[in-house]
Amino acid sequence: GQQLNQSPQSMFIQEGEDVSMNCTSSSIFNTWLWYKQDPGEGPVLLIALYKAGELTSNGRLTAQFGITRKDSFLNISASIPSDVGIYFCVNSGNTPLVFGKGTRLSVIA
Amino acid sequence: DTAVSQTPKYLVTQMGNDKSIKCEQNLGHDTMYWYKQDSKKFLKIMFSYNNKELIINETVPNRFSPKSPDKAHLNLHINSLELGDSAVYFCASSPGLSKTQYFGPGTRLLVL
């Protein structure tokens, strides 16, 4: 079955630093989604990517759909304490959705 | 204006009991889901309903029985609760299959 490998598993960074995380898959995907889960809450969609090579920004967040359609990255610039949480990459375009195992981000003020 | 709501938020119960978790969405979506998130935060889909019909059932013990009385509701009934059922259960909805999903706040189930 499809597998999503997300890295790093966890990150501890200083406030103001930039963050980069990525996701690779064993299969080609039509859509990449990036979700964030705040502590004690449900996941919330951050960015959706629909085409290979697509680069999309949402405020301080930037995500790209890899050309091979098997990978995606998410960058966060100038991190702030509220960026703390778990970031999931998600395959979409197939059923059921497959979630990566998440990158746990901690921001030290 | 909660889009996807779940009740209860916390549920503590004894092993062997039967319990239900309720989910409602006011987004007008056709598709609803139940996910289980374990202690390592891995999210795994359990069920999906589209227009009140079961379309995904991911190797879940038959002690778990979803019920969709209408498109806006998807409830989860669990019989004979076991220790391993302790987890956070998330309901989600989407305007169609394979579309962006909107998650509820989760139900934290602890089986003692």
mmCIF file of C-alpha atoms in Angstrom:
data_model
loop_
_atom_site.group_PDB
_atom_site.id
_atom_site.type_symbol
_atom_site.label_atom_id
_atom_site.label_comp_id
_atom_site.label_asym_id
_atom_site.label_seq_id
_atom_site.Cartn_x
_atom_site.Cartn_y
_atom_site.Cartn_z
ATOM 1 C CA GLY A 1 0.000 0.000 0.000
ATOM 2 C CA GLN A 2 0.899 3.622 -0.160
ATOM 3 C CA GLN A 3 3.367 4.876 2.398
ATOM 4 C CA LEU A 4 4.233 8.414 3.336
ATOM 5 C CA ASN A 5 7.576 9.082 4.960
ATOM 6 C CA GLN A 6 7.669 12.374 6.740
ATOM 7 C CA SER A 7 10.806 13.955 8.155
ATOM 8 C CA PRO A 8 12.003 15.051 10.516
ATOM 9 C CA GLN A 9 9.895 13.345 13.167
ATOM 10 C CA SER A 10 10.396 16.253 15.531
ATOM 11 C CA MET A 11 12.110 19.624 15.637
ATOM 12 C CA PHE A 12 13.054 22.035 18.378
ATOM 13 C CA ILE A 13 13.814 25.507 17.074
ATOM 14 C CA GLN A 14 14.304 29.021 18.352
ATOM 15 C CA GLU A 15 11.643 31.597 17.705
ATOM 16 C CA GLY A 16 12.475 33.481 14.513
ATOM 17 C CA GLU A 17 14.178 30.539 12.792
ATOM 18 C CA ASP A 18 13.005 29.100 9.507
ATOM 19 C CA VAL A 19 11.714 25.530 9.400
ATOM 20 C CA SER A 20 11.693 22.964 6.625
ATOM 21 C CA MET A 21 10.003 19.574 6.576
ATOM 22 C CA ASN A 22 9.288 17.130 3.796
ATOM 23 C CA CYS A 23 7.308 14.140 2.788
ATOM 24 C CA THR A 24 8.105 11.380 0.310
ATOM 25 C CA SER A 25 5.889 8.645 -0.983
ATOM 26 C CA SER A 26 6.195 5.259 -2.601
ATOM 27 C CA SER A 27 3.498 6.174 -5.129
ATOM 28 C CA ILE A 28 2.659 9.029 -7.428
ATOM 29 C CA PHE A 29 0.035 11.380 -6.020
ATOM 30 C CA ASN A 30 -2.410 13.763 -7.654
ATOM 31 C CA THR A 31 -2.757 16.049 -4.674
ATOM 32 C CA TRP A 32 -0.665 16.889 -1.640
ATOM 33 C CA LEU A 33 -2.226 18.416 1.440
ATOM 34 C CA TRP A 34 -0.495 19.834 4.488
ATOM 35 C CA TYR A 35 -2.409 19.892 7.761
ATOM 36 C CA LYS A 36 -1.488 21.294 11.173
ATOM 37 C CA GLN A 37 -2.759 19.942 14.456
ATOM 38 C CA ASP A 38 -2.577 22.308 17.407
ATOM 39 C CA PRO A 39 -2.279 20.653 20.828
ATOM 40 C CA GLY A 40 -5.706 19.376 21.899
ATOM 41 C CA GLU A 41 -7.370 20.191 18.577
ATOM 42 C CA GLY A 42 -8.231 18.515 15.307
ATOM 43 C CA PRO A 43 -6.062 18.896 12.175
ATOM 44 C CA VAL A 44 -6.636 21.995 10.075
ATOM 45 C CA LEU A 45 -5.764 22.338 6.399
ATOM 46 C CA LEU A 46 -2.857 24.720 5.714
ATOM 47 C CA ILE A 47 -2.070 24.292 2.041
ATOM 48 C CA ALA A 48 -3.315 22.159 -0.841
ATOM 49 C CA LEU A 49 -1.175 21.398 -3.907
ATOM 50 C CA TYR A 50 -2.709 20.097 -7.124
ATOM 51 C CA LYS A 51 -0.020 20.118 -9.817
ATOM 52 C CA ALA A 52 3.518 18.788 -10.043
ATOM 53 C CA GLY A 53 5.949 21.656 -9.530
ATOM 54 C CA GLU A 54 3.308 23.886 -7.937
ATOM 55 C CA LEU A 55 4.627 26.286 -5.307
ATOM 56 C CA THR A 56 2.022 27.794 -2.990
ATOM 57 C CA SER A 57 2.293 30.229 -0.102
ATOM 58 C CA ASN A 58 -0.010 30.949 2.802
ATOM 59 C CA GLY A 59 1.449 33.749 4.887
ATOM 60 C CA ARG A 60 4.754 32.543 6.321
ATOM 61 C CA LEU A 61 4.142 29.042 4.968
ATOM 62 C CA THR A 62 5.335 27.822 1.581
ATOM 63 C CA ALA A 63 4.781 24.359 0.163
ATOM 64 C CA GLN A 64 5.797 22.714 -3.085
ATOM 65 C CA PHE A 65 4.551 19.696 -4.995
ATOM 66 C CA GLY A 66 7.605 17.826 -6.247
ATOM 67 C CA ILE A 67 8.178 17.390 -9.959
ATOM 68 C CA THR A 68 8.283 13.611 -9.618
ATOM 69 C CA ARG A 69 4.871 13.780 -7.861
ATOM 70 C CA LYS A 70 6.321 11.620 -5.105
ATOM 71 C CA ASP A 71 7.369 14.326 -2.676
ATOM 72 C CA SER A 72 6.448 17.641 -1.137
ATOM 73 C CA PHE A 73 8.027 20.072 1.277
ATOM 74 C CA LEU A 74 6.678 22.653 3.688
ATOM 75 C CA ASN A 75 8.678 25.663 4.841
ATOM 76 C CA ILE A 76 7.810 28.016 7.669
ATOM 77 C CA SER A 77 9.665 31.289 7.808
ATOM 78 C CA ALA A 78 10.368 33.338 10.942
ATOM 79 C CA SER A 79 8.733 30.873 13.313
ATOM 80 C CA ILE A 80 6.622 32.106 16.220
ATOM 81 C CA PRO A 81 5.440 30.277 19.354
ATOM 82 C CA SER A 82 1.983 29.556 17.895
ATOM 83 C CA ASP A 83 3.610 27.484 15.128
ATOM 84 C CA VAL A 84 3.919 24.725 17.737
ATOM 85 C CA GLY A 85 2.021 21.610 16.759
ATOM 86 C CA ILE A 86 2.117 18.552 14.544
ATOM 87 C CA TYR A 87 2.338 19.012 10.791
ATOM 88 C CA PHE A 88 0.943 16.218 8.629
ATOM 89 C CA CYS A 89 1.409 15.655 4.938
ATOM 90 C CA VAL A 90 -1.556 13.897 3.389
ATOM 91 C CA ASN A 91 -2.142 12.149 0.138
ATOM 92 C CA SER A 92 -5.348 13.041 -1.571
ATOM 93 C CA GLY A 93 -6.839 12.010 -4.863
ATOM 94 C CA ASN A 94 -7.101 8.420 -3.743
ATOM 95 C CA THR A 95 -9.327 6.785 -1.203
ATOM 96 C CA PRO A 96 -8.785 6.537 1.650
ATOM 97 C CA LEU A 97 -6.646 9.516 2.563
ATOM 98 C CA VAL A 98 -3.226 8.567 3.856
ATOM 99 C CA PHE A 99 -1.614 10.666 6.575
ATOM 100 C CA GLY A 100 2.108 10.897 7.161
ATOM 101 C CA LYS A 101 3.277 10.242 10.700
ATOM 102 C CA GLY A 102 3.710 13.918 11.376
ATOM 103 C CA THR A 103 6.488 16.348 12.220
ATOM 104 C CA ARG A 104 6.249 17.632 15.775
ATOM 105 C CA LEU A 105 7.422 21.223 15.960
ATOM 106 C CA SER A 106 8.416 22.925 19.190
ATOM 107 C CA VAL A 107 9.336 26.602 19.197
ATOM 108 C CA ILE A 108 11.449 27.960 22.004
ATOM 109 C CA ALA A 109 10.828 31.615 22.753
ATOM 110 C CA ASP B 1 -20.586 28.486 14.267
ATOM 111 C CA THR B 2 -18.874 25.142 14.798
ATOM 112 C CA ALA B 3 -18.442 23.408 11.452
ATOM 113 C CA VAL B 4 -17.780 19.867 12.690
ATOM 114 C CA SER B 5 -18.733 19.131 16.278
ATOM 115 C CA GLN B 6 -18.270 16.027 18.378
ATOM 116 C CA THR B 7 -19.669 14.946 21.714
ATOM 117 C CA PRO B 8 -18.452 14.169 24.222
ATOM 118 C CA LYS B 9 -15.032 15.797 24.237
ATOM 119 C CA TYR B 10 -13.809 13.458 26.976
ATOM 120 C CA LEU B 11 -15.010 9.945 27.742
ATOM 121 C CA VAL B 12 -13.656 7.805 30.552
ATOM 122 C CA THR B 13 -15.175 4.366 30.934
ATOM 123 C CA GLN B 14 -14.564 0.857 32.180
ATOM 124 C CA MET B 15 -13.467 -2.045 30.042
ATOM 125 C CA GLY B 16 -16.415 -4.013 28.686
ATOM 126 C CA ASN B 17 -18.803 -1.061 28.536
ATOM 127 C CA ASP B 18 -20.620 0.120 25.418
ATOM 128 C CA LYS B 19 -20.342 3.783 24.460
ATOM 129 C CA SER B 20 -21.268 6.139 21.622
ATOM 130 C CA ILE B 21 -19.615 9.213 20.184
ATOM 131 C CA LYS B 22 -21.658 11.667 18.130
ATOM 132 C CA CYS B 23 -20.615 13.861 15.231
ATOM 133 C CA GLU B 24 -22.481 16.581 13.403
ATOM 134 C CA GLN B 25 -21.428 18.855 10.557
ATOM 135 C CA ASN B 26 -23.225 21.986 9.375
ATOM 136 C CA LEU B 27 -21.186 22.426 6.194
ATOM 137 C CA GLY B 28 -23.627 20.655 3.897
ATOM 138 C CA HIS B 29 -21.000 18.037 3.048
ATOM 139 C CA ASP B 30 -21.888 14.649 1.573
ATOM 140 C CA THR B 31 -19.049 12.664 3.065
ATOM 141 C CA MET B 32 -18.127 12.036 6.694
ATOM 142 C CA TYR B 33 -15.317 10.096 8.315
ATOM 143 C CA TRP B 34 -14.073 8.657 11.570
ATOM 144 C CA TYR B 35 -10.368 8.593 12.362
ATOM 145 C CA LYS B 36 -8.449 7.141 15.284
ATOM 146 C CA GLN B 37 -5.317 8.887 16.589
ATOM 147 C CA ASP B 38 -3.168 6.741 18.857
ATOM 148 C CA SER B 39 -0.755 7.802 21.580
ATOM 149 C CA LYS B 40 1.996 8.294 18.995
ATOM 150 C CA LYS B 41 -0.303 10.711 17.151
ATOM 151 C CA PHE B 42 -0.649 8.449 14.099
ATOM 152 C CA LEU B 43 -3.938 9.252 12.355
ATOM 153 C CA LYS B 44 -5.712 6.358 10.723
ATOM 154 C CA ILE B 45 -9.018 6.353 8.914
ATOM 155 C CA MET B 46 -11.637 3.946 10.267
ATOM 156 C CA PHE B 47 -14.808 4.599 8.290
ATOM 157 C CA SER B 48 -16.210 6.836 5.622
ATOM 158 C CA TYR B 49 -19.839 7.471 4.702
ATOM 159 C CA ASN B 50 -21.003 9.148 1.530
ATOM 160 C CA ASN B 51 -24.651 10.210 1.417
ATOM 161 C CA LYS B 52 -25.379 7.972 4.409
ATOM 162 C CA GLU B 53 -23.807 4.920 2.777
ATOM 163 C CA LEU B 54 -20.721 3.178 4.109
ATOM 164 C CA ILE B 55 -17.919 3.373 1.544
ATOM 165 C CA ILE B 56 -14.765 2.781 3.554
ATOM 166 C CA ASN B 57 -14.268 0.300 6.375
ATOM 167 C CA GLU B 58 -10.605 -0.039 7.180
ATOM 168 C CA THR B 59 -10.078 -3.320 9.000
ATOM 169 C CA VAL B 60 -11.803 -2.120 12.117
ATOM 170 C CA PRO B 61 -13.079 -4.664 14.677
ATOM 171 C CA ASN B 62 -16.806 -5.221 14.345
ATOM 172 C CA ARG B 63 -17.201 -3.915 17.899
ATOM 173 C CA PHE B 64 -17.130 -0.525 16.171
ATOM 174 C CA SER B 65 -20.354 0.291 14.355
ATOM 175 C CA PRO B 66 -20.862 3.621 12.620
ATOM 176 C CA LYS B 67 -24.361 4.916 12.009
ATOM 177 C CA SER B 68 -25.396 7.779 9.779
ATOM 178 C CA PRO B 69 -29.018 8.815 10.408
ATOM 179 C CA ASP B 70 -28.664 11.617 7.850
ATOM 180 C CA LYS B 71 -25.951 13.341 5.825
ATOM 181 C CA ALA B 72 -25.131 15.747 8.631
ATOM 182 C CA HIS B 73 -24.536 13.122 11.306
ATOM 183 C CA LEU B 74 -22.181 10.194 11.719
ATOM 184 C CA ASN B 75 -22.158 8.483 15.081
ATOM 185 C CA LEU B 76 -19.757 5.819 16.313
ATOM 186 C CA HIS B 77 -20.903 3.098 18.674
ATOM 187 C CA ILE B 78 -18.334 0.912 20.375
ATOM 188 C CA ASN B 79 -19.272 -2.347 22.077
ATOM 189 C CA SER B 80 -17.288 -4.172 24.742
ATOM 190 C CA LEU B 81 -14.634 -1.510 25.085
ATOM 191 C CA GLU B 82 -11.041 -2.701 25.426
ATOM 192 C CA LEU B 83 -7.962 -1.003 26.857
ATOM 193 C CA GLY B 84 -6.522 -0.666 23.346
ATOM 194 C CA ASP B 85 -9.482 1.426 22.276
ATOM 195 C CA SER B 86 -8.090 4.316 24.308
ATOM 196 C CA ALA B 87 -7.262 7.031 21.780
ATOM 197 C CA VAL B 88 -8.521 10.290 20.349
ATOM 198 C CA TYR B 89 -11.296 9.803 17.802
ATOM 199 C CA PHE B 90 -11.769 12.483 15.158
ATOM 200 C CA CYS B 91 -14.768 13.006 12.978
ATOM 201 C CA ALA B 92 -14.278 14.809 9.663
ATOM 202 C CA SER B 93 -16.365 15.812 6.669
ATOM 203 C CA SER B 94 -15.731 16.795 3.067
ATOM 204 C CA PRO B 95 -17.836 18.000 0.131
ATOM 205 C CA GLY B 96 -17.112 14.761 -1.689
ATOM 206 C CA LEU B 97 -14.809 11.805 -1.578
ATOM 207 C CA SER B 98 -11.136 12.710 -1.870
ATOM 208 C CA LYS B 99 -11.822 16.373 -1.239
ATOM 209 C CA THR B 100 -10.347 18.480 1.526
ATOM 210 C CA GLN B 101 -11.527 17.275 4.903
ATOM 211 C CA TYR B 102 -12.588 19.385 7.870
ATOM 212 C CA PHE B 103 -11.952 17.854 11.259
ATOM 213 C CA GLY B 104 -13.850 18.033 14.507
ATOM 214 C CA PRO B 105 -12.145 18.787 17.832
ATOM 215 C CA GLY B 106 -11.794 15.125 18.775
ATOM 216 C CA THR B 107 -13.143 12.832 21.505
ATOM 217 C CA ARG B 108 -10.581 11.638 24.018
ATOM 218 C CA LEU B 109 -11.529 8.125 25.044
ATOM 219 C CA LEU B 110 -9.866 6.482 28.011
ATOM 220 C CA VAL B 111 -10.742 2.885 28.826
ATOM 221 C CA LEU B 112 -9.786 1.761 32.326
#
